[in-house]
PDB file of N, CA and C in Angstrom:
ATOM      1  N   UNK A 204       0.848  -1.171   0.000  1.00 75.00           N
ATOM      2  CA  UNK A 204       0.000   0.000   0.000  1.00 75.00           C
ATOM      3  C   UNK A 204       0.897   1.239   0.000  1.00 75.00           C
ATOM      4  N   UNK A 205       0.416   2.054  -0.652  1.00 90.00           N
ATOM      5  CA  UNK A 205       1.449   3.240  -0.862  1.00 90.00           C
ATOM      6  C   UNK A 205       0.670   4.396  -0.114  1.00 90.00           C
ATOM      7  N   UNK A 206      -0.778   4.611  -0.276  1.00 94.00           N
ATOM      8  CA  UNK A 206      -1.466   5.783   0.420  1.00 94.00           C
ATOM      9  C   UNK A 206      -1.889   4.937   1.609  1.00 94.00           C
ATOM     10  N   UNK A 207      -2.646   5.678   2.423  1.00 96.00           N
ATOM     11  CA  UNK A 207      -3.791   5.430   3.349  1.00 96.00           C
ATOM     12  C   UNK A 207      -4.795   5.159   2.629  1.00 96.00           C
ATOM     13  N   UNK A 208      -5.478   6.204   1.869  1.00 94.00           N
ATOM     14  CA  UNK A 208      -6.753   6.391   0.893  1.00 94.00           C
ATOM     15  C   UNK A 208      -6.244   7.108   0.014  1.00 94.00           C
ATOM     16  N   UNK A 209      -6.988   6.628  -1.080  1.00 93.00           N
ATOM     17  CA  UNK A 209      -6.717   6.790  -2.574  1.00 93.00           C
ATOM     18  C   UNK A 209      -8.768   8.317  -2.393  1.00 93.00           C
ATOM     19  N   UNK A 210      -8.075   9.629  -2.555  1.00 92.00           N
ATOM     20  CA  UNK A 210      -9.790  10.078  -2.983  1.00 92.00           C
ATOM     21  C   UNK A 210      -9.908  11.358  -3.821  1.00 92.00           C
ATOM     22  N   UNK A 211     -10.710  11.965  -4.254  1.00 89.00           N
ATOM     23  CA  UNK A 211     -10.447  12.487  -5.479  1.00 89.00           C
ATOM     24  C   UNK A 211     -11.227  14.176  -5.161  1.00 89.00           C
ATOM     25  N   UNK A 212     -11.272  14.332  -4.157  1.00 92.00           N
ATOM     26  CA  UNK A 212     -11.585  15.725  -3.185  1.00 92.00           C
ATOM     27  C   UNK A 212     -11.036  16.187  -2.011  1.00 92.00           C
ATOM     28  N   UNK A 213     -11.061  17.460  -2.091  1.00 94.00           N
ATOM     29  CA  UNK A 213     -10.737  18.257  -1.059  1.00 94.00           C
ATOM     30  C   UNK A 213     -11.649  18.008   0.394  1.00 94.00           C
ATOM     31  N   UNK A 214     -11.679  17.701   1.429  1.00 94.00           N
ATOM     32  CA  UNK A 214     -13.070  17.797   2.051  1.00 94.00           C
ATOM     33  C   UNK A 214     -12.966  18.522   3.004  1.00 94.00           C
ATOM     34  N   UNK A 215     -11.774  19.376   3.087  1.00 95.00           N
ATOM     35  CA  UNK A 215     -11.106  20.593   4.346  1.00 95.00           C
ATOM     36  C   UNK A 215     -11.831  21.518   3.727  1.00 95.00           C
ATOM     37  N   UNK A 216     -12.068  22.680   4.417  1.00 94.00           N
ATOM     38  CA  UNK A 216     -12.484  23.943   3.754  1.00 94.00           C
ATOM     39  C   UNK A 216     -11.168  24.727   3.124  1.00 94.00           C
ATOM     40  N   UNK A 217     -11.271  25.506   1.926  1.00 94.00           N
ATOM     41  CA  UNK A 217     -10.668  26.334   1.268  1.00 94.00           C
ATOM     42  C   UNK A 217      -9.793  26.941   2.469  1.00 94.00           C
ATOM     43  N   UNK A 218      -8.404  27.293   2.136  1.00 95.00           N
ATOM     44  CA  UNK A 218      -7.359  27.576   3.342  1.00 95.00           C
ATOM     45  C   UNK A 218      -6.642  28.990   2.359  1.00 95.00           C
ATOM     46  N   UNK A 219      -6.694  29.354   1.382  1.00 93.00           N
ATOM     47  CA  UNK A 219      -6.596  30.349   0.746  1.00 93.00           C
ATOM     48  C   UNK A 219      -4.938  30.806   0.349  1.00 93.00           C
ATOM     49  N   UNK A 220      -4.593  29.820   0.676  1.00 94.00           N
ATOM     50  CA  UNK A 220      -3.142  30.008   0.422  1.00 94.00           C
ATOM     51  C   UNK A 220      -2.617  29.758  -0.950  1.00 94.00           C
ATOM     52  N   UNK A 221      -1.287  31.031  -1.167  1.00 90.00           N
ATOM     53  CA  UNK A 221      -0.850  30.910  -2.602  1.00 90.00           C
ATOM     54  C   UNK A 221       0.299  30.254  -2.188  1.00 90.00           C
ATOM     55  N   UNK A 222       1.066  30.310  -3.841  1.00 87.00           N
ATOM     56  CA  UNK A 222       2.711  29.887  -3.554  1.00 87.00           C
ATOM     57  C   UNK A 222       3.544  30.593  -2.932  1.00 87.00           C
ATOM     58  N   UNK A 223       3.701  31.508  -2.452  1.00 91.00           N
ATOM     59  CA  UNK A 223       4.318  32.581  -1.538  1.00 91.00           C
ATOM     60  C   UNK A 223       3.857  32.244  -0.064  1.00 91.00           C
ATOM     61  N   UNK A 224       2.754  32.049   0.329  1.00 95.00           N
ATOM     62  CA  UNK A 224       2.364  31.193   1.477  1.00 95.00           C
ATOM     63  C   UNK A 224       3.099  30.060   1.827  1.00 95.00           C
ATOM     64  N   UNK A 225       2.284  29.044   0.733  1.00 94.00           N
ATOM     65  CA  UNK A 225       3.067  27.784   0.849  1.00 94.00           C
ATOM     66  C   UNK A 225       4.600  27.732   0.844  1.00 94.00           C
ATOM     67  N   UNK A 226       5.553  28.785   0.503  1.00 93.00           N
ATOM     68  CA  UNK A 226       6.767  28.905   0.690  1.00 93.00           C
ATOM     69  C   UNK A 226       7.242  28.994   1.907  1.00 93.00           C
ATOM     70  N   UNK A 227       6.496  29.581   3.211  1.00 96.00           N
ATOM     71  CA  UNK A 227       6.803  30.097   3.892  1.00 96.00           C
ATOM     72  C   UNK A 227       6.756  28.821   5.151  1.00 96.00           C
ATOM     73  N   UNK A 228       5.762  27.805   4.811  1.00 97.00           N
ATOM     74  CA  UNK A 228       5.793  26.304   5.443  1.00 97.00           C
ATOM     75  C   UNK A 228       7.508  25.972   5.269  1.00 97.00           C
ATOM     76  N   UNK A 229       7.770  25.614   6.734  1.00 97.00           N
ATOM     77  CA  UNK A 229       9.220  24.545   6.315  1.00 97.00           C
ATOM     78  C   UNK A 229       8.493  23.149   6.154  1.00 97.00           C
ATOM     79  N   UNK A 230       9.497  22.679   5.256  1.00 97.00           N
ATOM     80  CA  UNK A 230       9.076  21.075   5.394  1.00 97.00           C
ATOM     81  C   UNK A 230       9.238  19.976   6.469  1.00 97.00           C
ATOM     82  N   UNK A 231       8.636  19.217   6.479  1.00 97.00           N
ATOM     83  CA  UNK A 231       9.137  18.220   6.834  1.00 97.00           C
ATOM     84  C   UNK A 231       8.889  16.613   6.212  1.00 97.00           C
ATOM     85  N   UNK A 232       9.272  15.621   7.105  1.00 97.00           N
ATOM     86  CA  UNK A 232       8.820  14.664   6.910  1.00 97.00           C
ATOM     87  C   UNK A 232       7.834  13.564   7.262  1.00 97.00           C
ATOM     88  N   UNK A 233       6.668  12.972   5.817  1.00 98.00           N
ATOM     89  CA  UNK A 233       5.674  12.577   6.071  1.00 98.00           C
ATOM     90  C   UNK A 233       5.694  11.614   5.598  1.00 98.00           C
ATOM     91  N   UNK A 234       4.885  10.311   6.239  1.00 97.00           N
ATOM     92  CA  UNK A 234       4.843   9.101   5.690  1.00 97.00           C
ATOM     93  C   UNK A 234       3.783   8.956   4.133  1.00 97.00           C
ATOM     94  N   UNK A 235       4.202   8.463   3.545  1.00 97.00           N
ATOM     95  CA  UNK A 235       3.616   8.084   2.604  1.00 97.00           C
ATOM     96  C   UNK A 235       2.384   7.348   2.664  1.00 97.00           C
ATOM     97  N   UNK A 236       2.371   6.520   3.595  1.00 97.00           N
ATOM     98  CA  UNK A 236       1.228   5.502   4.010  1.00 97.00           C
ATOM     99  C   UNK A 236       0.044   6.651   4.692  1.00 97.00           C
ATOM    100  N   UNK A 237       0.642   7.572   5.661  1.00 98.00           N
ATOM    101  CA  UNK A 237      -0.398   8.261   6.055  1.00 98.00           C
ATOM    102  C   UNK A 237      -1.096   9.354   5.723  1.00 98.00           C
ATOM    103  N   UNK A 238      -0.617   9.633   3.600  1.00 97.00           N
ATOM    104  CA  UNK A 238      -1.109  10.135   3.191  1.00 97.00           C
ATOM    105  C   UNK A 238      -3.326  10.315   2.422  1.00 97.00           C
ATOM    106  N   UNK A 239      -3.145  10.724   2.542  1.00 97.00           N
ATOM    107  CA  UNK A 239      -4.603  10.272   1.365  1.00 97.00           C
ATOM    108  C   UNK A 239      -4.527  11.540   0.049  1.00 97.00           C
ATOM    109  N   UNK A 240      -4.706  11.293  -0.333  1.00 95.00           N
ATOM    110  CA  UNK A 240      -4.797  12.019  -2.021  1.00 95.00           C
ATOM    111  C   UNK A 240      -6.209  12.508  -1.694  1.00 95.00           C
ATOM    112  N   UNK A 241      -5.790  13.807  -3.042  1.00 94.00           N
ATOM    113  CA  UNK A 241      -6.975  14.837  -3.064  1.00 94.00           C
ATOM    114  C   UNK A 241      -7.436  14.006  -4.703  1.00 94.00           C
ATOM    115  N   UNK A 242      -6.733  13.696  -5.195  1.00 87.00           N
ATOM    116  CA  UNK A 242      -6.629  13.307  -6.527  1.00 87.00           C
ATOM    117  C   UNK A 242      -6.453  12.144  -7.184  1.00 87.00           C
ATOM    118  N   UNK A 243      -7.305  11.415  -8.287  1.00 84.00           N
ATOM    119  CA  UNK A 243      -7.734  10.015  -7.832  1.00 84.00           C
ATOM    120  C   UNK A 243      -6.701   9.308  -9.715  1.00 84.00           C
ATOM    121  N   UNK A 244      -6.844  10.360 -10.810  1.00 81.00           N
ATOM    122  CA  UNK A 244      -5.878  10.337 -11.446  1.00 81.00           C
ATOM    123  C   UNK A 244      -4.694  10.661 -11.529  1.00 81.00           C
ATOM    124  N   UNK A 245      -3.942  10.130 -12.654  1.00 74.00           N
ATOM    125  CA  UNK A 245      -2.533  10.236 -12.569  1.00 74.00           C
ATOM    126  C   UNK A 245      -1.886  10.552 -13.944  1.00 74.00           C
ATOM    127  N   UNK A 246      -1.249  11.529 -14.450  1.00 71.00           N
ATOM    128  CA  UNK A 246      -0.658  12.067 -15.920  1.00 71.00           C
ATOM    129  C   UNK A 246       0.531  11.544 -15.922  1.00 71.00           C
ATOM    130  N   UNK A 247       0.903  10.243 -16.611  1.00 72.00           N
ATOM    131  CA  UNK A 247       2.269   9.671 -16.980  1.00 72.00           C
ATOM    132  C   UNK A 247       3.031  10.510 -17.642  1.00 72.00           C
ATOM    133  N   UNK A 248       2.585  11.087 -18.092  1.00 72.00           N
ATOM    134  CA  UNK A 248       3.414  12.010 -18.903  1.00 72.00           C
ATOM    135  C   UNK A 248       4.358  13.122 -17.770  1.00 72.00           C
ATOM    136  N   UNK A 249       3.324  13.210 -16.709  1.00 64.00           N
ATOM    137  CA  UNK A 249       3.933  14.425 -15.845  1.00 64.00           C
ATOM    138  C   UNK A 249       4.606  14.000 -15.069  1.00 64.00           C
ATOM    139  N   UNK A 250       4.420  12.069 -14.201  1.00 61.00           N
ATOM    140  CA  UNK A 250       4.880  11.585 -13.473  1.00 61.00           C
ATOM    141  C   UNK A 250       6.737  11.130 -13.797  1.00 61.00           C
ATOM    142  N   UNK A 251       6.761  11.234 -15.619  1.00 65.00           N
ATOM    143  CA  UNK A 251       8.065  10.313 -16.037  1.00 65.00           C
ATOM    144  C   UNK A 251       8.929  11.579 -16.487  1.00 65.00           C
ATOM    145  N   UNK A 252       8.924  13.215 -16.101  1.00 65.00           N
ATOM    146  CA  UNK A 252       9.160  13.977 -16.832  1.00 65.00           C
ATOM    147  C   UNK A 252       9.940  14.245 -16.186  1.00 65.00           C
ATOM    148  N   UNK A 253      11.141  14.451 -16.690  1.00 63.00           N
ATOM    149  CA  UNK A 253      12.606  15.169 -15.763  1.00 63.00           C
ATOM    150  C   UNK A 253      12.288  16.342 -15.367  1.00 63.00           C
ATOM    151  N   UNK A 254      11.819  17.414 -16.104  1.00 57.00           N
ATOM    152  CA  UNK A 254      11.546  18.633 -15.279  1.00 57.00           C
ATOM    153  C   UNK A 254      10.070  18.633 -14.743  1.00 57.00           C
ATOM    154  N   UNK A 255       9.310  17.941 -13.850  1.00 55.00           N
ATOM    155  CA  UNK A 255       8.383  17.999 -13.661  1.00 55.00           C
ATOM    156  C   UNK A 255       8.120  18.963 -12.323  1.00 55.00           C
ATOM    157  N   UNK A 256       9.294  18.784 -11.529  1.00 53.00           N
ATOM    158  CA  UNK A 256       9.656  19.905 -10.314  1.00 53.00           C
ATOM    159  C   UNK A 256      10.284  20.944 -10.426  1.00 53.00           C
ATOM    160  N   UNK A 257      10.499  21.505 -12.230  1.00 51.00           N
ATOM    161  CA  UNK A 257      11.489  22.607 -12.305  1.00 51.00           C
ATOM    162  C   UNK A 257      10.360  23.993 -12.276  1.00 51.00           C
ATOM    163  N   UNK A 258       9.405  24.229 -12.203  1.00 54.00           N
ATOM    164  CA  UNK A 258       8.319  25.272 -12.370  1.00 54.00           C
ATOM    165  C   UNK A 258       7.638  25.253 -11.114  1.00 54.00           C
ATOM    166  N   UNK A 259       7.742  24.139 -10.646  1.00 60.00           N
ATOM    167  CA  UNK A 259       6.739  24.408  -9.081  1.00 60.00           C
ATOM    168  C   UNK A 259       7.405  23.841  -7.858  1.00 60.00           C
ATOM    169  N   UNK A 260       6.883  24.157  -6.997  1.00 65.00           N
ATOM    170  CA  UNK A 260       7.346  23.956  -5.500  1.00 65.00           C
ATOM    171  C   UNK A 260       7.996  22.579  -5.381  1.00 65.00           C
ATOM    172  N   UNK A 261       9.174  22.464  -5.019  1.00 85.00           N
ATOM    173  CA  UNK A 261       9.938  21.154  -4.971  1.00 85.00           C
ATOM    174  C   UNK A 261       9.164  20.323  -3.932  1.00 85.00           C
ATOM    175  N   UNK A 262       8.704  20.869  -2.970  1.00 93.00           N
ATOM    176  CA  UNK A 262       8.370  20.025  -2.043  1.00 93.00           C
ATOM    177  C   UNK A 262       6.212  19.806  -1.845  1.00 93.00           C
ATOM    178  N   UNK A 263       5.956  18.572  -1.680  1.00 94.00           N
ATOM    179  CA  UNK A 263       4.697  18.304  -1.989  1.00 94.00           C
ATOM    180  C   UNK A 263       3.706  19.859  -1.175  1.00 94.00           C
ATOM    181  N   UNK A 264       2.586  19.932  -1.199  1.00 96.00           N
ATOM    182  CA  UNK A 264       1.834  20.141  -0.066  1.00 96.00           C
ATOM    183  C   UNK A 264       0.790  19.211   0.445  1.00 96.00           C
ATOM    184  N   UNK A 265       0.581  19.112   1.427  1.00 98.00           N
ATOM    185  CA  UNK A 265      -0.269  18.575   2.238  1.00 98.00           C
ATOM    186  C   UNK A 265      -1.085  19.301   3.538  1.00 98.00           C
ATOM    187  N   UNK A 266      -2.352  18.858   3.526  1.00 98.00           N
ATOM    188  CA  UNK A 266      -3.174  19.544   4.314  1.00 98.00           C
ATOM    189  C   UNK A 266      -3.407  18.571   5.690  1.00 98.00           C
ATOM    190  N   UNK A 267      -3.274  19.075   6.560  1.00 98.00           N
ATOM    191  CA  UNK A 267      -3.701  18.518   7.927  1.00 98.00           C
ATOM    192  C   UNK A 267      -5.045  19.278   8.515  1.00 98.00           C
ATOM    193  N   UNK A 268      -5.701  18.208   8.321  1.00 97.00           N
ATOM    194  CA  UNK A 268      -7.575  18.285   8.793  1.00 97.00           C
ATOM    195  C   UNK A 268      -7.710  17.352   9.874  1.00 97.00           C
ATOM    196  N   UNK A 269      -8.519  17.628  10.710  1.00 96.00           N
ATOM    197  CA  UNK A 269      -9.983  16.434  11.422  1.00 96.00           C
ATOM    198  C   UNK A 269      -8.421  14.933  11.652  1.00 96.00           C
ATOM    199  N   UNK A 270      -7.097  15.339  12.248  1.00 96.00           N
ATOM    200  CA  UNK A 270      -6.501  14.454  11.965  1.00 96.00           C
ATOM    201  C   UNK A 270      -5.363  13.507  11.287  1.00 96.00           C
ATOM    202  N   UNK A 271      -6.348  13.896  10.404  1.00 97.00           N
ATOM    203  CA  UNK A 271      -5.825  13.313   8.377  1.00 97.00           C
ATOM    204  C   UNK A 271      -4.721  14.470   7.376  1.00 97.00           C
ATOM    205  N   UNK A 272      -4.636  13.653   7.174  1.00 98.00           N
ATOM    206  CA  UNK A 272      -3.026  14.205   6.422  1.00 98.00           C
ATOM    207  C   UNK A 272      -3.608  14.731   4.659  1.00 98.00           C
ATOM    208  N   UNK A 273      -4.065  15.135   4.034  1.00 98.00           N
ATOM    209  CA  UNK A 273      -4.147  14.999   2.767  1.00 98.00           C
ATOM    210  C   UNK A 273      -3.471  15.709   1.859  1.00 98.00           C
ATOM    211  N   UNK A 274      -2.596  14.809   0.791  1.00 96.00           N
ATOM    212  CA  UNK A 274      -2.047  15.403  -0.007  1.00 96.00           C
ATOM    213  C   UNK A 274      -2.526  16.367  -1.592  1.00 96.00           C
ATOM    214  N   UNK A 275      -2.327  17.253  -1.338  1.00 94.00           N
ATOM    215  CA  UNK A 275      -3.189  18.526  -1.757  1.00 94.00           C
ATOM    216  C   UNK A 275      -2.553  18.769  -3.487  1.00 94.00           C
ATOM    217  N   UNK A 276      -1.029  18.698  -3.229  1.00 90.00           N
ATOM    218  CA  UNK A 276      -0.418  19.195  -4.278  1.00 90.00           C
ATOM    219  C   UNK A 276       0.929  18.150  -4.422  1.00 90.00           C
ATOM    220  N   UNK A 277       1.139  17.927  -5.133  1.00 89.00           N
ATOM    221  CA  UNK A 277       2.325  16.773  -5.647  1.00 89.00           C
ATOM    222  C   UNK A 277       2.489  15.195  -5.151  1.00 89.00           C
ATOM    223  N   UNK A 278       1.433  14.725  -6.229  1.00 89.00           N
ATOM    224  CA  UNK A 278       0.445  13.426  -6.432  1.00 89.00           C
ATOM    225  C   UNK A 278       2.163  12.269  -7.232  1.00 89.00           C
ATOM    226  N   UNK A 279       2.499  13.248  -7.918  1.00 85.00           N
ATOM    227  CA  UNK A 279       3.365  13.014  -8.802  1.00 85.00           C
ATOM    228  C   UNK A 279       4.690  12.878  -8.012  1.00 85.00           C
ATOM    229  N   UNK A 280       4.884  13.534  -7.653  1.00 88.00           N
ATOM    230  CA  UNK A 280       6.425  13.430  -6.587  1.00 88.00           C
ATOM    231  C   UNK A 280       6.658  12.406  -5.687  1.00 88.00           C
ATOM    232  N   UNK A 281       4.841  11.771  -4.829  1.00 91.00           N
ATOM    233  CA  UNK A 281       4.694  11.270  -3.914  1.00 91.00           C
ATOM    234  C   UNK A 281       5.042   9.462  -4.574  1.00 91.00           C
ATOM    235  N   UNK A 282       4.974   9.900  -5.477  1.00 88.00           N
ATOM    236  CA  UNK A 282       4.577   8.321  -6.385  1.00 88.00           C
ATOM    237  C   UNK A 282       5.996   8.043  -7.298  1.00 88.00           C
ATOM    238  N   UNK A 283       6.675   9.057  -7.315  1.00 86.00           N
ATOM    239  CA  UNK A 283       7.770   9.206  -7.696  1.00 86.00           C
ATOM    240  C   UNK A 283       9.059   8.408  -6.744  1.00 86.00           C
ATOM    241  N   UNK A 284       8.244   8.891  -5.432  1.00 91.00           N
ATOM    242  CA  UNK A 284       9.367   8.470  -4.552  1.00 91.00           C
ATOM    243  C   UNK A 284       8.886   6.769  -3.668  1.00 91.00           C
ATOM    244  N   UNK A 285       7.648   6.395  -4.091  1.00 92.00           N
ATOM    245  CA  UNK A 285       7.121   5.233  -3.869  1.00 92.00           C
ATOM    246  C   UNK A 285       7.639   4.572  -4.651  1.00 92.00           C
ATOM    247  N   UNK A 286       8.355   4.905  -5.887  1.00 89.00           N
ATOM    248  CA  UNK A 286       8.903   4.148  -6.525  1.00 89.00           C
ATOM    249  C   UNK A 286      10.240   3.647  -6.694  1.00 89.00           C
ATOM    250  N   UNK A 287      10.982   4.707  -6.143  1.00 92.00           N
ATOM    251  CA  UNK A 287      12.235   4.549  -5.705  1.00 92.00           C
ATOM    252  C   UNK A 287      12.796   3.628  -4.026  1.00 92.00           C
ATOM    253  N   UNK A 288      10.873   3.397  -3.682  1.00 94.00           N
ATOM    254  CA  UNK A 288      11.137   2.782  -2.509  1.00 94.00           C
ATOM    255  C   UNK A 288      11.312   3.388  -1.716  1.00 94.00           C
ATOM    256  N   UNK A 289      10.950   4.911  -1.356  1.00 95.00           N
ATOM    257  CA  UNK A 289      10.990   5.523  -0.364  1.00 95.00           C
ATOM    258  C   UNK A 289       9.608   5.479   0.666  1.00 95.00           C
ATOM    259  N   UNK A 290       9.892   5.330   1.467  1.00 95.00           N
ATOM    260  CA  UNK A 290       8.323   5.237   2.631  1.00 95.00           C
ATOM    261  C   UNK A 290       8.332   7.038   3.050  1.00 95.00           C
ATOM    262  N   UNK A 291       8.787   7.589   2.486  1.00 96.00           N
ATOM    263  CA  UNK A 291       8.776   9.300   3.664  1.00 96.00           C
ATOM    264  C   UNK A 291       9.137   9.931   2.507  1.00 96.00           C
ATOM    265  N   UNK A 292       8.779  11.585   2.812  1.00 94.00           N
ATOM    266  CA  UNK A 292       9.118  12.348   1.638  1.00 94.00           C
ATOM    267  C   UNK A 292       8.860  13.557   2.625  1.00 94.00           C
ATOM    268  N   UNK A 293       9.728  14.749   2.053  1.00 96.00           N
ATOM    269  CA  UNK A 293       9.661  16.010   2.491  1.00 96.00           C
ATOM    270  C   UNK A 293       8.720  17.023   2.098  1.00 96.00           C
ATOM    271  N   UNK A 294       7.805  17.024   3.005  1.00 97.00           N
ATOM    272  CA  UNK A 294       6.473  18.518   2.114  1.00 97.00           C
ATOM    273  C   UNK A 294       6.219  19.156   3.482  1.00 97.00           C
ATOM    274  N   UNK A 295       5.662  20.318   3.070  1.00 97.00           N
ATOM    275  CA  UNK A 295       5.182  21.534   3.174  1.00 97.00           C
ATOM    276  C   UNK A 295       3.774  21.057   3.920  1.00 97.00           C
ATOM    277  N   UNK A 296       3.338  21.125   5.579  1.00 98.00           N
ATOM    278  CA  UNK A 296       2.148  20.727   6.164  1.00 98.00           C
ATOM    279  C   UNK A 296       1.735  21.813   6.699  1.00 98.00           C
ATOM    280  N   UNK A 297       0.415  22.049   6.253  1.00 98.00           N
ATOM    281  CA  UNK A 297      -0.479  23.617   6.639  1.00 98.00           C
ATOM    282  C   UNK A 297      -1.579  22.401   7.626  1.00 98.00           C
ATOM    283  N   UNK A 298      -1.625  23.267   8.618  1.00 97.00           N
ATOM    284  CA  UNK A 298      -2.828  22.519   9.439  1.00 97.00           C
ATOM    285  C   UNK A 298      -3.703  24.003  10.027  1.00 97.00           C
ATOM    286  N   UNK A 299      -4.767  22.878   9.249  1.00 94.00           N
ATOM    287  CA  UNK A 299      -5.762  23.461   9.856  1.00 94.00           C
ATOM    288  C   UNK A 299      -7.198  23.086  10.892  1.00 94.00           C
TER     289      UNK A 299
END
């Protein structure tokens, strides 16, 4: 198992944050397993692409709700590094 839950919505309320926000999160480290996805597809094209982290935030985001961990923004990175066999990855956690 690579997520917790595999789901294809947001179910936190809107947190209003841009990329200048989200910059301002340090990262840390989150299990992969205790993620759940906002997002239920996947773009091979975006997942196999060498620059796929050269335009946006290197590090995932994830939302902390009611608990739950959900990964908000970099579906692709997370699966990237499931594949390399990593159980943990470094993102950006806004709790709300």
């Amino acid at each position: 198992m690579i997520f917790k839950l595999v789901g294809d919505e947001r179910p936190y309320p809107e947190h209003g944050l841009g990329h200048r926000e989200w910059a301002q999160i340090p990262p840390r480290q989150v299990r992969l397993d205790a993620l759940i996805t906002t997002k239920a597809n996947l773009d091979l094209h975006s997942l196999l692409a060498k620059d796929s982290t050269f335009y946006g935030d290197l590090f995932p985001h994830v939302v902390q709700w009611e608990g739950e961990l959900y990964l908000e923004d970099g579906l692709h990175r997370a699966l990237r590094a499931a594949l390399h066999q990593r159980s943990v990855l470094h993102a950006r956690v806004l709790e709300l």
